[in-house]
Coordinates of C-alpha atoms in Angstrom, one line a residue:
X19 CA 27.4 -21.3 -1.7
X20 CA 26.6 -17.7 -0.8
X21 CA 25.4 -15.5 -3.7
X22 CA 25.2 -11.7 -4.1
X23 CA 22.1 -11.4 -2.0
X24 CA 23.6 -11.8 1.5
X25 CA 24.5 -8.2 1.9
X26 CA 21.3 -6.6 0.5
X27 CA 18.8 -4.7 2.5
X28 CA 15.8 -6.8 1.7
X29 CA 14.9 -9.7 4.0
X30 CA 13.3 -11.4 1.0
X31 CA 16.5 -11.3 -1.0
X32 CA 18.6 -12.4 2.1
X33 CA 16.4 -15.5 2.4
X34 CA 17.7 -16.6 -1.0
X35 CA 21.3 -15.9 -0.3
X36 CA 22.2 -19.6 0.2
X37 CA 20.4 -20.7 -3.0
X38 CA 22.6 -22.5 -5.6
X39 CA 21.1 -20.1 -8.1
X40 CA 23.7 -17.4 -8.9
X41 CA 21.3 -14.5 -8.1
X42 CA 22.0 -10.9 -8.8
X43 CA 20.0 -8.2 -7.0
X44 CA 18.1 -5.7 -9.2
X45 CA 20.7 -3.4 -10.7
X46 CA 23.1 -2.6 -13.5
X47 CA 25.4 -5.5 -12.8
X48 CA 22.7 -8.1 -13.8
X49 CA 21.9 -6.2 -17.0
X50 CA 25.6 -5.9 -17.9
X51 CA 26.2 -9.6 -17.3
X52 CA 23.2 -10.6 -19.5
X53 CA 24.5 -8.3 -22.3
X54 CA 28.0 -9.6 -21.9
X55 CA 26.9 -13.3 -22.1
X56 CA 24.1 -12.5 -24.6
X57 CA 21.6 -14.5 -22.6
X58 CA 18.1 -13.7 -21.3
X59 CA 17.4 -12.3 -17.9
X60 CA 15.3 -14.4 -15.6
X61 CA 13.7 -11.8 -13.2
X62 CA 12.1 -13.3 -10.2
X63 CA 9.8 -11.0 -8.2
X64 CA 8.3 -11.7 -4.8
X65 CA 8.2 -10.5 -1.2
X66 CA 9.2 -12.0 2.2
X67 CA 5.7 -13.0 3.5
X68 CA 4.6 -14.5 0.2
X69 CA 3.7 -18.2 0.8
X70 CA 4.1 -19.4 -2.8
X71 CA 7.3 -17.6 -3.1
X72 CA 8.6 -19.7 -0.2
X73 CA 7.2 -22.8 -1.8
X74 CA 8.9 -22.2 -5.2
X75 CA 12.2 -21.3 -3.5
X76 CA 12.2 -24.6 -1.6
X77 CA 11.1 -26.7 -4.6
X78 CA 13.2 -25.1 -7.4
X79 CA 15.6 -22.4 -6.4
X80 CA 17.1 -24.5 -3.7
X81 CA 17.5 -27.5 -6.0
X82 CA 21.1 -27.8 -7.3
X83 CA 20.1 -29.4 -10.7
X84 CA 17.4 -26.7 -11.4
X85 CA 19.8 -24.0 -10.3
X86 CA 22.5 -25.4 -12.7
X87 CA 20.1 -24.9 -15.6
X88 CA 19.2 -21.4 -14.6
X89 CA 22.9 -20.5 -14.1
X90 CA 23.9 -21.9 -17.5
X91 CA 21.2 -20.4 -19.7
X92 CA 20.2 -17.2 -17.9
X93 CA 21.3 -14.3 -15.7
X94 CA 19.0 -14.5 -12.7
X95 CA 17.9 -11.3 -10.9
X96 CA 15.9 -11.4 -7.7
X97 CA 13.5 -8.4 -6.9
X98 CA 11.7 -7.5 -3.7
X99 CA 8.4 -6.1 -5.0
X100 CA 8.0 -4.1 -1.8
X101 CA 11.3 -2.4 -2.3
X102 CA 10.9 -1.9 -6.0
X103 CA 7.2 -1.4 -6.7
X104 CA 7.8 0.4 -10.0
X105 CA 9.8 -2.6 -11.3
X106 CA 7.1 -5.0 -10.1
X107 CA 4.4 -2.8 -11.8
X108 CA 6.2 -2.7 -15.1
X109 CA 6.8 -6.5 -15.2
X110 CA 3.4 -7.4 -13.8
X111 CA 1.8 -5.3 -16.6
X112 CA 4.0 -7.0 -19.2
X113 CA 3.2 -10.5 -17.7
X114 CA -0.5 -9.8 -18.4
X115 CA 0.3 -10.3 -22.1
X116 CA 1.2 -13.9 -21.4
X117 CA -1.0 -15.1 -18.5
X118 CA -4.3 -14.2 -16.8
X119 CA -3.1 -15.7 -13.5
X120 CA -1.1 -12.8 -12.2
X121 CA 0.5 -12.8 -8.8
X122 CA 3.6 -13.7 -6.9
X123 CA 6.1 -15.2 -7.3
X124 CA 6.3 -13.5 -10.7
X125 CA 8.9 -15.0 -13.1
X126 CA 9.8 -12.9 -16.1
X127 CA 12.0 -13.8 -19.0
X128 CA 13.4 -10.7 -20.7
X129 CA 16.0 -9.7 -23.3
X130 CA 19.3 -8.5 -22.0
X131 CA 17.8 -5.0 -22.2
X132 CA 15.0 -6.0 -19.8
X133 CA 12.1 -6.3 -22.3
X134 CA 9.7 -9.1 -21.5
X135 CA 9.2 -12.0 -24.0
X136 CA 7.6 -14.5 -21.6
X137 CA 6.3 -14.5 -18.1
X138 CA 4.3 -16.5 -15.5
X139 CA 3.8 -17.0 -11.8
X140 CA 4.4 -20.2 -9.8
X141 CA 5.6 -23.3 -11.6
X142 CA 6.0 -26.6 -9.8
X143 CA 9.1 -28.8 -9.9
X144 CA 7.1 -31.5 -11.7
X145 CA 4.4 -31.0 -14.3
X146 CA 0.8 -30.9 -13.1
X147 CA -1.2 -30.7 -16.4
X148 CA -2.1 -28.2 -17.7
X149 CA 0.7 -26.6 -15.7
X150 CA 4.2 -27.4 -16.9
X151 CA 7.2 -27.9 -14.6
X152 CA 9.6 -25.1 -14.0
X153 CA 12.3 -27.0 -15.8
X154 CA 10.1 -27.5 -18.8
X155 CA 9.5 -23.7 -18.9
X156 CA 13.2 -23.0 -18.7
X157 CA 13.9 -25.4 -21.5
X158 CA 11.2 -23.9 -23.7
X159 CA 12.4 -20.3 -23.1
X160 CA 16.0 -21.3 -23.8
X161 CA 14.9 -23.0 -27.0
X162 CA 12.9 -20.0 -28.1
X163 CA 15.8 -17.6 -27.4
X164 CA 18.3 -19.8 -29.3
X165 CA 16.2 -20.8 -32.3
X166 CA 13.5 -18.1 -32.6
X167 CA 15.3 -15.1 -31.1
X168 CA 14.1 -12.5 -33.7
X169 CA 10.5 -13.5 -32.9
X170 CA 11.2 -13.3 -29.1
X171 CA 12.7 -9.8 -29.5
X172 CA 9.9 -8.6 -31.7
X173 CA 7.4 -9.8 -29.2
X174 CA 9.3 -8.1 -26.4
X175 CA 9.4 -4.8 -28.2
X176 CA 5.7 -5.0 -29.0
X177 CA 4.8 -5.6 -25.4
X178 CA 6.9 -2.6 -24.3
X179 CA 5.4 -0.3 -26.9
X180 CA 1.9 -1.4 -26.1
X181 CA 2.4 -0.7 -22.4
X182 CA 3.8 2.7 -23.1
X183 CA 0.6 3.5 -25.2
X184 CA -1.6 2.1 -22.4
X185 CA -0.1 4.6 -20.0
X186 CA -1.4 7.5 -21.9
X187 CA -4.4 9.2 -20.3
X188 CA -7.2 11.3 -21.8
X189 CA -8.4 14.1 -19.4
X190 CA -12.1 14.4 -18.7
X191 CA -14.4 16.5 -16.7
X192 CA -14.4 16.4 -12.9
X193 CA -17.0 13.8 -11.8
X194 CA -20.2 15.4 -10.4
X195 CA -22.4 14.1 -7.7
X196 CA -24.5 11.9 -10.0
X197 CA -21.5 10.2 -11.5
X198 CA -19.9 9.5 -8.2
X199 CA -23.1 8.1 -6.8
X200 CA -23.3 5.9 -9.9
X201 CA -19.8 4.6 -9.3
X202 CA -20.8 3.7 -5.8
X203 CA -23.8 1.8 -7.1
X204 CA -21.5 -0.1 -9.5
X205 CA -19.4 -1.2 -6.6
X206 CA -22.4 -2.1 -4.4
X207 CA -23.8 -4.2 -7.2
X208 CA -20.9 -6.6 -6.6
X209 CA -21.8 -7.1 -2.9
X210 CA -22.1 -10.7 -1.7
X211 CA -25.4 -10.2 0.2
X212 CA -25.0 -13.6 1.9
X213 CA -21.5 -13.2 3.4
X214 CA -20.7 -9.5 3.1
X215 CA -17.9 -8.0 1.1
X216 CA -17.6 -7.9 -2.7
X217 CA -17.2 -10.6 -5.3
X218 CA -16.4 -14.3 -4.7
X219 CA -13.4 -16.3 -3.6
X220 CA -10.7 -15.3 -3.0
X221 CA -12.1 -12.4 -1.1
X222 CA -10.0 -9.3 -0.1
X223 CA -10.7 -6.4 2.3
X224 CA -10.5 -3.8 -0.5
X225 CA -9.9 -1.0 1.9
X226 CA -9.6 1.6 -0.8
X227 CA -13.1 0.8 -2.0
X228 CA -14.5 0.9 1.6
X229 CA -12.9 4.3 2.1
X230 CA -14.7 5.6 -1.0
X231 CA -18.0 4.2 0.2
X232 CA -17.4 6.1 3.5
X233 CA -17.1 9.5 1.7
X234 CA -19.6 12.0 3.0
X235 CA -21.0 12.5 -0.5
X236 CA -21.7 8.7 -0.9
X237 CA -23.3 8.5 2.5
X238 CA -25.6 11.4 1.6
X239 CA -26.4 10.5 -2.0
X240 CA -26.2 6.7 -2.0
X241 CA -27.0 5.4 1.4
X242 CA -27.5 1.9 0.0
X243 CA -23.9 1.7 -1.3
X244 CA -22.5 3.1 2.0
X245 CA -24.4 0.4 3.9
X246 CA -22.8 -2.2 1.7
X247 CA -19.4 -0.9 2.9
X248 CA -20.6 -1.1 6.6
X249 CA -21.7 -4.6 6.1
X250 CA -18.4 -5.6 4.6
X251 CA -16.5 -4.3 7.6
X252 CA -18.9 -6.0 10.0
X253 CA -18.6 -9.3 8.2
X254 CA -14.8 -9.2 8.1
X255 CA -14.5 -8.2 11.8
X256 CA -16.7 -11.1 12.8
X257 CA -14.9 -13.6 10.6
X258 CA -11.7 -15.7 10.5
X259 CA -10.1 -13.0 8.4
X260 CA -9.5 -11.1 11.7
X261 CA -7.1 -12.5 14.2
X262 CA -9.1 -12.7 17.4
X263 CA -6.0 -12.9 19.6
X264 CA -3.8 -10.0 18.3
X265 CA -6.4 -8.0 16.4
X266 CA -5.0 -7.6 13.0
X267 CA -6.6 -8.7 9.7
X268 CA -5.1 -11.3 7.4
X269 CA -4.4 -10.6 3.7
X270 CA -7.4 -12.3 2.2
X271 CA -9.8 -15.2 2.6
X272 CA -9.6 -18.1 0.2
X273 CA -13.3 -18.9 0.6
X274 CA -16.3 -16.7 -0.1
X275 CA -17.6 -16.8 3.5
X276 CA -14.3 -15.3 4.8
X277 CA -12.9 -18.6 6.0
X278 CA -9.5 -20.2 5.4
X279 CA -7.5 -17.0 5.4
X280 CA -4.2 -16.5 3.6
X281 CA -2.4 -15.8 6.9
X282 CA 0.1 -13.1 6.1
X283 CA -0.7 -9.8 7.8
X284 CA 0.2 -6.6 5.9
X285 CA 0.8 -3.1 7.2
X286 CA -1.0 -1.7 4.2
X287 CA -4.3 -3.5 4.9
X288 CA -4.3 -2.9 8.6
X289 CA -3.5 0.7 8.5
X290 CA -6.3 1.4 6.1
X291 CA -8.8 -0.8 7.9
X292 CA -8.0 1.2 11.1
X293 CA -9.3 4.3 9.3
X294 CA -12.3 2.3 8.0
X295 CA -13.2 1.0 11.5
X296 CA -12.6 4.5 13.0
X297 CA -15.0 6.1 10.5
X298 CA -17.6 3.4 11.2
X299 CA -17.2 4.1 14.9
X300 CA -16.4 0.4 15.4
X301 CA -14.1 1.0 18.4
X302 CA -13.4 -2.6 19.3
X303 CA -12.1 -3.4 15.8
X304 CA -10.1 -0.1 15.7
X305 CA -8.5 -0.9 19.0
X306 CA -7.6 -4.4 17.9
X307 CA -5.9 -3.1 14.7
X308 CA -4.0 -0.4 16.6
X309 CA -2.7 -3.0 19.0
X310 CA -1.5 -5.2 16.2
X311 CA 0.3 -2.3 14.5
X312 CA 2.0 -1.1 17.7
X313 CA 2.7 -4.4 19.4
X314 CA 3.5 -6.7 16.4
X315 CA 4.6 -4.6 13.5
X316 CA 6.2 -1.8 15.5
X317 CA 10.0 -1.8 15.2
X318 CA 12.6 -0.9 17.9
X319 CA 13.8 2.0 15.8
X320 CA 10.3 3.6 15.6
X321 CA 8.9 2.6 12.3
X322 CA 6.5 -0.2 11.3
X323 CA 7.5 -3.4 9.5
X324 CA 6.0 -4.3 6.2
X325 CA 4.2 -7.5 7.1
X326 CA 4.1 -10.6 9.2
X327 CA 4.7 -14.0 7.6
X328 CA 2.0 -16.6 7.2
X329 CA 4.5 -19.4 8.1
X330 CA 6.3 -20.2 11.3
X331 CA 8.1 -23.2 12.9
X332 CA 6.0 -25.5 14.9
X333 CA 7.4 -28.8 16.2
X334 CA 10.4 -28.5 13.9
X335 CA 8.4 -28.0 10.7
X336 CA 7.2 -25.1 8.7
X337 CA 3.5 -24.5 9.2
X338 CA 1.3 -22.1 7.3
X339 CA -1.2 -20.5 9.6
X340 CA -0.6 -22.9 12.5
X341 CA 0.4 -20.2 14.9
X342 CA -2.7 -18.2 14.2
X343 CA -5.0 -21.1 14.8
X344 CA -3.9 -21.3 18.4
X345 CA -5.6 -19.6 21.3
X346 CA -3.6 -17.2 23.6
X347 CA -2.3 -20.0 25.7
X348 CA -1.3 -22.1 22.7
X349 CA 0.6 -19.2 21.2
X350 CA 2.5 -18.5 24.4
X351 CA 5.1 -21.2 23.8
X352 CA 5.5 -20.7 20.1
X353 CA 7.9 -18.5 18.2
X354 CA 5.6 -16.1 16.2
X355 CA 5.9 -15.8 12.5
X356 CA 8.7 -13.5 11.4
X357 CA 8.0 -9.8 10.6
X358 CA 9.6 -8.3 7.6
X359 CA 11.3 -5.3 9.2
X360 CA 11.6 -3.1 6.1
X361 CA 10.3 0.4 7.0
X362 CA 8.6 1.4 3.8
X363 CA 8.1 5.2 3.4
X364 CA 4.6 5.3 2.1
X365 CA 3.3 2.3 4.0
X366 CA 4.5 4.0 7.2
X367 CA 2.7 7.1 6.1
X368 CA -0.6 5.2 6.1
X369 CA 0.1 3.9 9.6
X370 CA 1.2 7.3 10.9
X371 CA -2.1 8.9 9.6
X372 CA -4.3 6.1 10.9
X373 CA -2.8 6.0 14.4
X374 CA -2.6 9.7 14.7
X375 CA -6.3 10.1 13.9
X376 CA -7.4 7.1 16.0
X377 CA -5.3 8.2 18.9
X378 CA -6.7 11.7 18.8
X379 CA -10.3 10.6 18.5
X380 CA -10.2 7.8 21.1
X381 CA -8.0 9.5 23.5
X382 CA -5.0 7.1 23.2
X383 CA -1.9 9.3 23.5
X384 CA 0.3 6.2 23.1
X385 CA -1.0 5.7 19.5
X386 CA -0.2 9.3 18.6
X387 CA 3.3 8.7 20.2
X388 CA 3.8 5.6 18.1
X389 CA 2.9 7.7 15.0
X390 CA 5.4 10.4 16.1
X391 CA 8.2 7.8 16.5
X392 CA 7.5 6.3 13.1
X393 CA 7.6 9.7 11.5
X394 CA 10.9 10.5 13.1
X395 CA 12.3 7.1 12.0
X396 CA 11.2 7.5 8.4
X397 CA 12.4 11.1 8.1
X398 CA 15.7 10.2 9.6
X399 CA 16.6 6.7 8.2
X400 CA 14.8 6.7 4.8
X401 CA 17.2 9.2 3.1
X402 CA 20.1 8.8 0.7
X403 CA 23.4 10.6 0.7
X404 CA 21.8 13.7 -0.9
X405 CA 19.1 13.7 1.9
X406 CA 16.4 12.7 -0.6
X407 CA 13.7 10.3 0.6
X408 CA 14.1 6.7 -0.5
X409 CA 11.7 3.8 -0.7
X410 CA 12.7 2.0 2.5
X411 CA 15.2 1.2 5.3
X412 CA 16.1 -1.8 7.3
X413 CA 17.5 -1.5 10.8
X414 CA 18.3 2.2 10.1
X415 CA 20.1 1.5 6.8
X416 CA 18.6 3.2 3.7
X417 CA 17.7 1.3 0.6
X418 CA 19.1 2.4 -2.8
X419 CA 15.5 2.1 -4.2
X420 CA 14.0 5.5 -5.1
X421 CA 10.8 6.7 -3.4
X422 CA 7.7 6.6 -5.5
X423 CA 5.0 9.2 -5.9
X424 CA 2.8 7.0 -3.7
X425 CA 5.5 7.1 -1.0
X426 CA 5.7 10.8 -1.0
X427 CA 1.9 11.4 -1.1
X428 CA 1.1 8.8 1.7
X429 CA 3.9 10.1 3.9
X430 CA 2.9 13.7 3.5
X431 CA -0.7 12.9 4.3
X432 CA 0.4 11.0 7.4
X433 CA 2.5 13.9 8.6
X434 CA -0.5 16.3 8.1
X435 CA -2.6 14.0 10.2
X436 CA 0.2 13.8 12.9
X437 CA 0.4 17.6 12.8
X438 CA -3.3 18.0 13.5
X439 CA -3.3 15.3 16.2
X440 CA -0.4 16.9 18.1
X441 CA -1.0 20.5 17.3
X442 CA 2.6 20.9 16.1
X443 CA 2.9 22.9 12.9
X444 CA 6.4 21.6 12.1
X445 CA 5.0 18.3 10.9
X446 CA 2.7 20.1 8.5
X447 CA 5.5 22.2 7.1
X448 CA 7.6 19.1 6.4
X449 CA 4.6 17.5 4.8
X450 CA 4.0 20.5 2.6
X451 CA 7.6 20.4 1.4
X452 CA 7.2 16.8 0.4
X453 CA 4.0 17.6 -1.5
X454 CA 5.8 20.3 -3.3
X455 CA 8.6 17.9 -4.3
X456 CA 6.2 15.4 -5.6
X457 CA 4.2 18.0 -7.6
X458 CA 7.5 19.1 -9.2
X459 CA 7.9 15.5 -10.4
X460 CA 10.3 12.7 -9.3
X461 CA 12.5 10.4 -11.3
X462 CA 11.4 6.8 -11.7
X463 CA 13.5 3.7 -11.5
X464 CA 16.8 4.7 -13.2
X465 CA 17.6 1.2 -14.6
X466 CA 14.3 1.0 -16.4
X467 CA 14.8 4.5 -17.8
X468 CA 18.3 3.6 -19.0
X469 CA 16.9 0.7 -20.9
X470 CA 14.1 2.7 -22.5
X471 CA 11.3 1.0 -20.6
X472 CA 8.6 3.4 -19.6
X473 CA 7.1 3.0 -16.2
X474 CA 3.6 4.2 -16.3
X475 CA 2.0 5.9 -13.3
X476 CA 0.5 3.4 -10.8
X477 CA -3.0 4.7 -11.6
X478 CA -5.0 1.8 -10.2
X479 CA -5.3 0.7 -6.6
X480 CA -3.7 -2.5 -5.4
X481 CA -3.5 -3.1 -1.7
X482 CA -3.0 0.6 -1.2
X483 CA -3.9 3.9 -2.9
X484 CA -2.4 4.5 -6.4
X485 CA 0.4 7.0 -6.8
X486 CA -1.8 9.7 -8.4
X487 CA -4.5 9.3 -5.9
X488 CA -2.1 9.4 -2.9
X489 CA -0.6 12.6 -4.2
X490 CA -4.0 14.1 -4.9
X491 CA -5.1 13.3 -1.4
X492 CA -2.1 14.9 0.2
X493 CA -2.6 18.0 -2.0
X494 CA -6.3 18.2 -1.0
X495 CA -5.3 17.9 2.7
X496 CA -2.8 20.7 2.3
X497 CA -5.6 22.9 0.8
X498 CA -8.0 22.0 3.6
X499 CA -5.4 23.2 6.2
X500 CA -5.1 26.5 4.3
X501 CA -1.9 26.1 2.4
X502 CA -3.4 27.7 -0.7
X503 CA -5.7 27.2 -3.7
X504 CA -2.8 25.8 -5.8
X505 CA -3.0 22.6 -3.8
X506 CA -6.7 22.1 -4.5
X507 CA -5.9 22.8 -8.2
X508 CA -3.2 20.1 -8.1
X509 CA -5.7 17.6 -6.8
X510 CA -8.3 18.6 -9.4
X511 CA -5.7 18.2 -12.1
X512 CA -5.0 14.6 -11.0
X513 CA -8.6 13.7 -10.9
X514 CA -9.2 15.2 -14.4
X515 CA -6.4 13.0 -15.7
X516 CA -7.8 9.7 -14.4
X517 CA -11.6 10.3 -13.9
X518 CA -12.7 8.5 -17.1
X519 CA -10.8 5.4 -16.1
X520 CA -12.0 5.6 -12.5
X521 CA -15.7 5.9 -13.5
X522 CA -15.5 3.1 -15.9
X523 CA -13.6 0.8 -13.4
X524 CA -14.6 2.1 -10.0
X525 CA -13.5 -1.0 -8.1
X526 CA -9.9 -0.4 -9.2
X527 CA -10.0 3.3 -8.4
X528 CA -11.5 3.7 -5.0
X529 CA -8.9 6.0 -3.6
X530 CA -9.1 8.4 -6.6
X531 CA -12.9 8.4 -6.4
X532 CA -12.7 9.3 -2.7
X533 CA -10.6 12.3 -3.7
X534 CA -13.1 13.2 -6.4
X535 CA -16.0 13.0 -4.0
X536 CA -14.2 15.1 -1.4
X537 CA -13.6 17.8 -4.1
X538 CA -17.4 18.1 -4.8
X539 CA -18.4 19.2 -1.3
X540 CA -16.7 22.1 0.6
X541 CA -14.8 20.6 3.6
X542 CA -15.9 20.9 7.2
X543 CA -13.0 22.1 9.3
X544 CA -13.1 22.4 13.1
X545 CA -10.4 24.3 15.0
X546 CA -10.5 24.2 18.8
X547 CA -8.2 26.7 20.5
X548 CA -7.7 25.5 24.1
X549 CA -5.2 25.0 26.9
X550 CA -7.0 21.8 27.8
X551 CA -6.4 19.3 24.9
X552 CA -8.2 16.6 26.8
X553 CA -11.1 18.8 27.9
X554 CA -14.8 18.7 27.1
X555 CA -14.6 21.0 24.1
X556 CA -11.8 19.0 22.5
X557 CA -13.7 15.7 23.1
X558 CA -16.8 17.1 21.5
X559 CA -14.7 18.2 18.4
X560 CA -13.3 14.7 18.1
X561 CA -16.8 13.2 18.1
X562 CA -17.8 15.4 15.2
X563 CA -18.0 14.4 11.5
X564 CA -15.5 16.7 9.9
X565 CA -12.6 16.6 7.4
X566 CA -10.2 18.6 9.7
X567 CA -10.3 18.4 13.5
X568 CA -7.5 20.4 15.0
X569 CA -7.1 21.0 18.7
X570 CA -4.4 23.6 19.4
X571 CA -3.2 26.0 22.0
X572 CA -3.1 29.7 21.2
X573 CA 0.7 29.4 20.6
X574 CA 0.2 26.4 18.3
X575 CA -2.5 28.2 16.3
X576 CA -0.1 31.1 15.9
X577 CA 2.6 28.7 14.7
X578 CA 0.3 27.2 12.1
X579 CA -0.7 30.6 10.8
X580 CA 3.0 31.7 10.7
X581 CA 3.8 28.6 8.6
X582 CA 1.3 29.7 6.0
X583 CA -1.8 27.6 7.0
X584 CA -4.6 30.2 6.8
X585 CA -7.2 28.0 8.5
X586 CA -5.5 29.1 11.7
X587 CA -5.3 32.8 10.9
X588 CA -6.8 34.9 13.7
X589 CA -7.3 32.0 16.0
X590 CA -4.6 32.7 18.6
X591 CA -6.4 35.7 20.3
X592 CA -8.5 33.7 22.8
X593 CA -8.7 30.3 24.3
X594 CA -11.6 27.9 25.0
X595 CA -13.3 28.5 21.6
X596 CA -14.3 26.1 18.8
X597 CA -14.4 27.4 15.2
X598 CA -16.7 25.3 13.0
X599 CA -16.1 26.1 9.3
X600 CA -17.4 25.0 5.9
X601 CA -14.9 25.7 3.2
X602 CA -13.1 28.3 5.3
X603 CA -16.3 30.2 6.1
X604 CA -16.8 29.9 9.8
X605 CA -19.7 30.2 12.2
X606 CA -19.3 32.3 15.3
X607 CA -17.0 30.4 17.7
X608 CA -18.6 28.5 20.5
X609 CA -17.4 27.7 24.0
X610 CA -20.1 25.2 25.0
X611 CA -19.4 21.6 23.9
X612 CA -23.1 21.0 23.4
X613 CA -23.2 23.7 20.7
X614 CA -20.7 21.9 18.6
X615 CA -22.7 19.8 16.2
X616 CA -21.7 16.2 15.8
X617 CA -23.3 15.8 12.4
X618 CA -21.9 17.3 9.2
X619 CA -25.4 18.2 7.8
X620 CA -26.2 20.4 10.8
X621 CA -23.4 22.9 10.0

């Protein structure tokens, strides 16, 4: 039996195409059928490299008897959380009303209008007290819908209304230096001083938190907290969390000492950790991550795949992590774990930014080239019939899922970084148009909206920056390049909206706190105008601690200025000069590399 998932774009959905469950992809058809039959929706959410998603699929969704129960009593919809993050966010928030054990696979039981009245994560095929079996859950939900329907619908409406209220924000003042240093201390207080990193098992890389601890303000005002971030990277880089053969980091460690990794490798984690390693000047770790991104996740069409699976085939059996436990010789004869080839707009933005910055600083033109190819791929393939950016593509075919604010913010920031690394103003102009579109507001998931389900902004970080923080960061970068004060004002507005939550829960808001910290200090901006992009003056600039490091020819400086980026105004008249600026106020230009200070505090 082949269900409706075979022709979808998502590799995760396609993997369930032969299930006896009569799956629908996320869309109007599933809702219409649930309303026609007057039965609940069973919404199953996961992603292609999720180990426990694979396990539940093998145990329950591939079982004909279990599938018969699902098909009889429910309309089953399968959702790829990476393709529909807004849908995942809404139902994950709703699930928190029913279980504290949140994660994937996420199984949601909802009214025909999509409102949640029960939810949970993995359920086994046989009961394992206190965990019921999946069939027992199905029976209990069907009984509740049949005999206590009014109560179920009342509960669903209450959850939906509570989530809508929770999405409301109360603006507060912009955090000052003391408040941000205090937030860094609150994070550092969670440091595992024995093994490095934060908290206990399971232990995650928390790249967004590390990026906040690397903010110049934190390094200056709270050196102890910044040191905790450095120790975390060092511990991870020396641990089993890092693949010593191919260089990438695994998703998380199941043990406090960074051992026994969960072996999937995500684009999001590795792109951000490349920036972390680069800022800590940990060149071996940075080079390893860059190699993993380009050699393993890089796609033939130019973009980067979403993740690499934890499982692979070894000696005819599925093995979790077995491939990664082999040395180079042992891997040579094995088929590597599959890569989910979805080219996700925002995730590729993270990789474009990190590879562009790392390539420029470490003199690796091939990394900048990989970033350029990914940018071309995303801007070409990830568009709908109206030429609007969408969430993802696969093998050049665009998804129907809408792009999120995070997608637009992260892609724009990646294009800004690529523009600075290449000296090509066209990338920055494209980025600015994307920021403008996001600031004007974009529509959310149309199906949720049609059902009256409010999708709140993704205001907390998960494995990548939140939507508001991503947009604020892109707007701040636009201002730093001289696009105008309105972009700084936009970043300030976002921080105002979420600052109270960020300061009260700093571990969940690292990316927003980084933007807030960068708003306190005037930026350091270095523009080198030269016909020798690989020369001594350019190399000195790339060694400096600065927020903007642009190496351009006179013609490129003129192109930036003509495109409206005032940082480059008046820079095209001479070559072989470096302009060292603090908040657009520049010192006299220098031509001697030794006169270009490496340290920010010496400006």
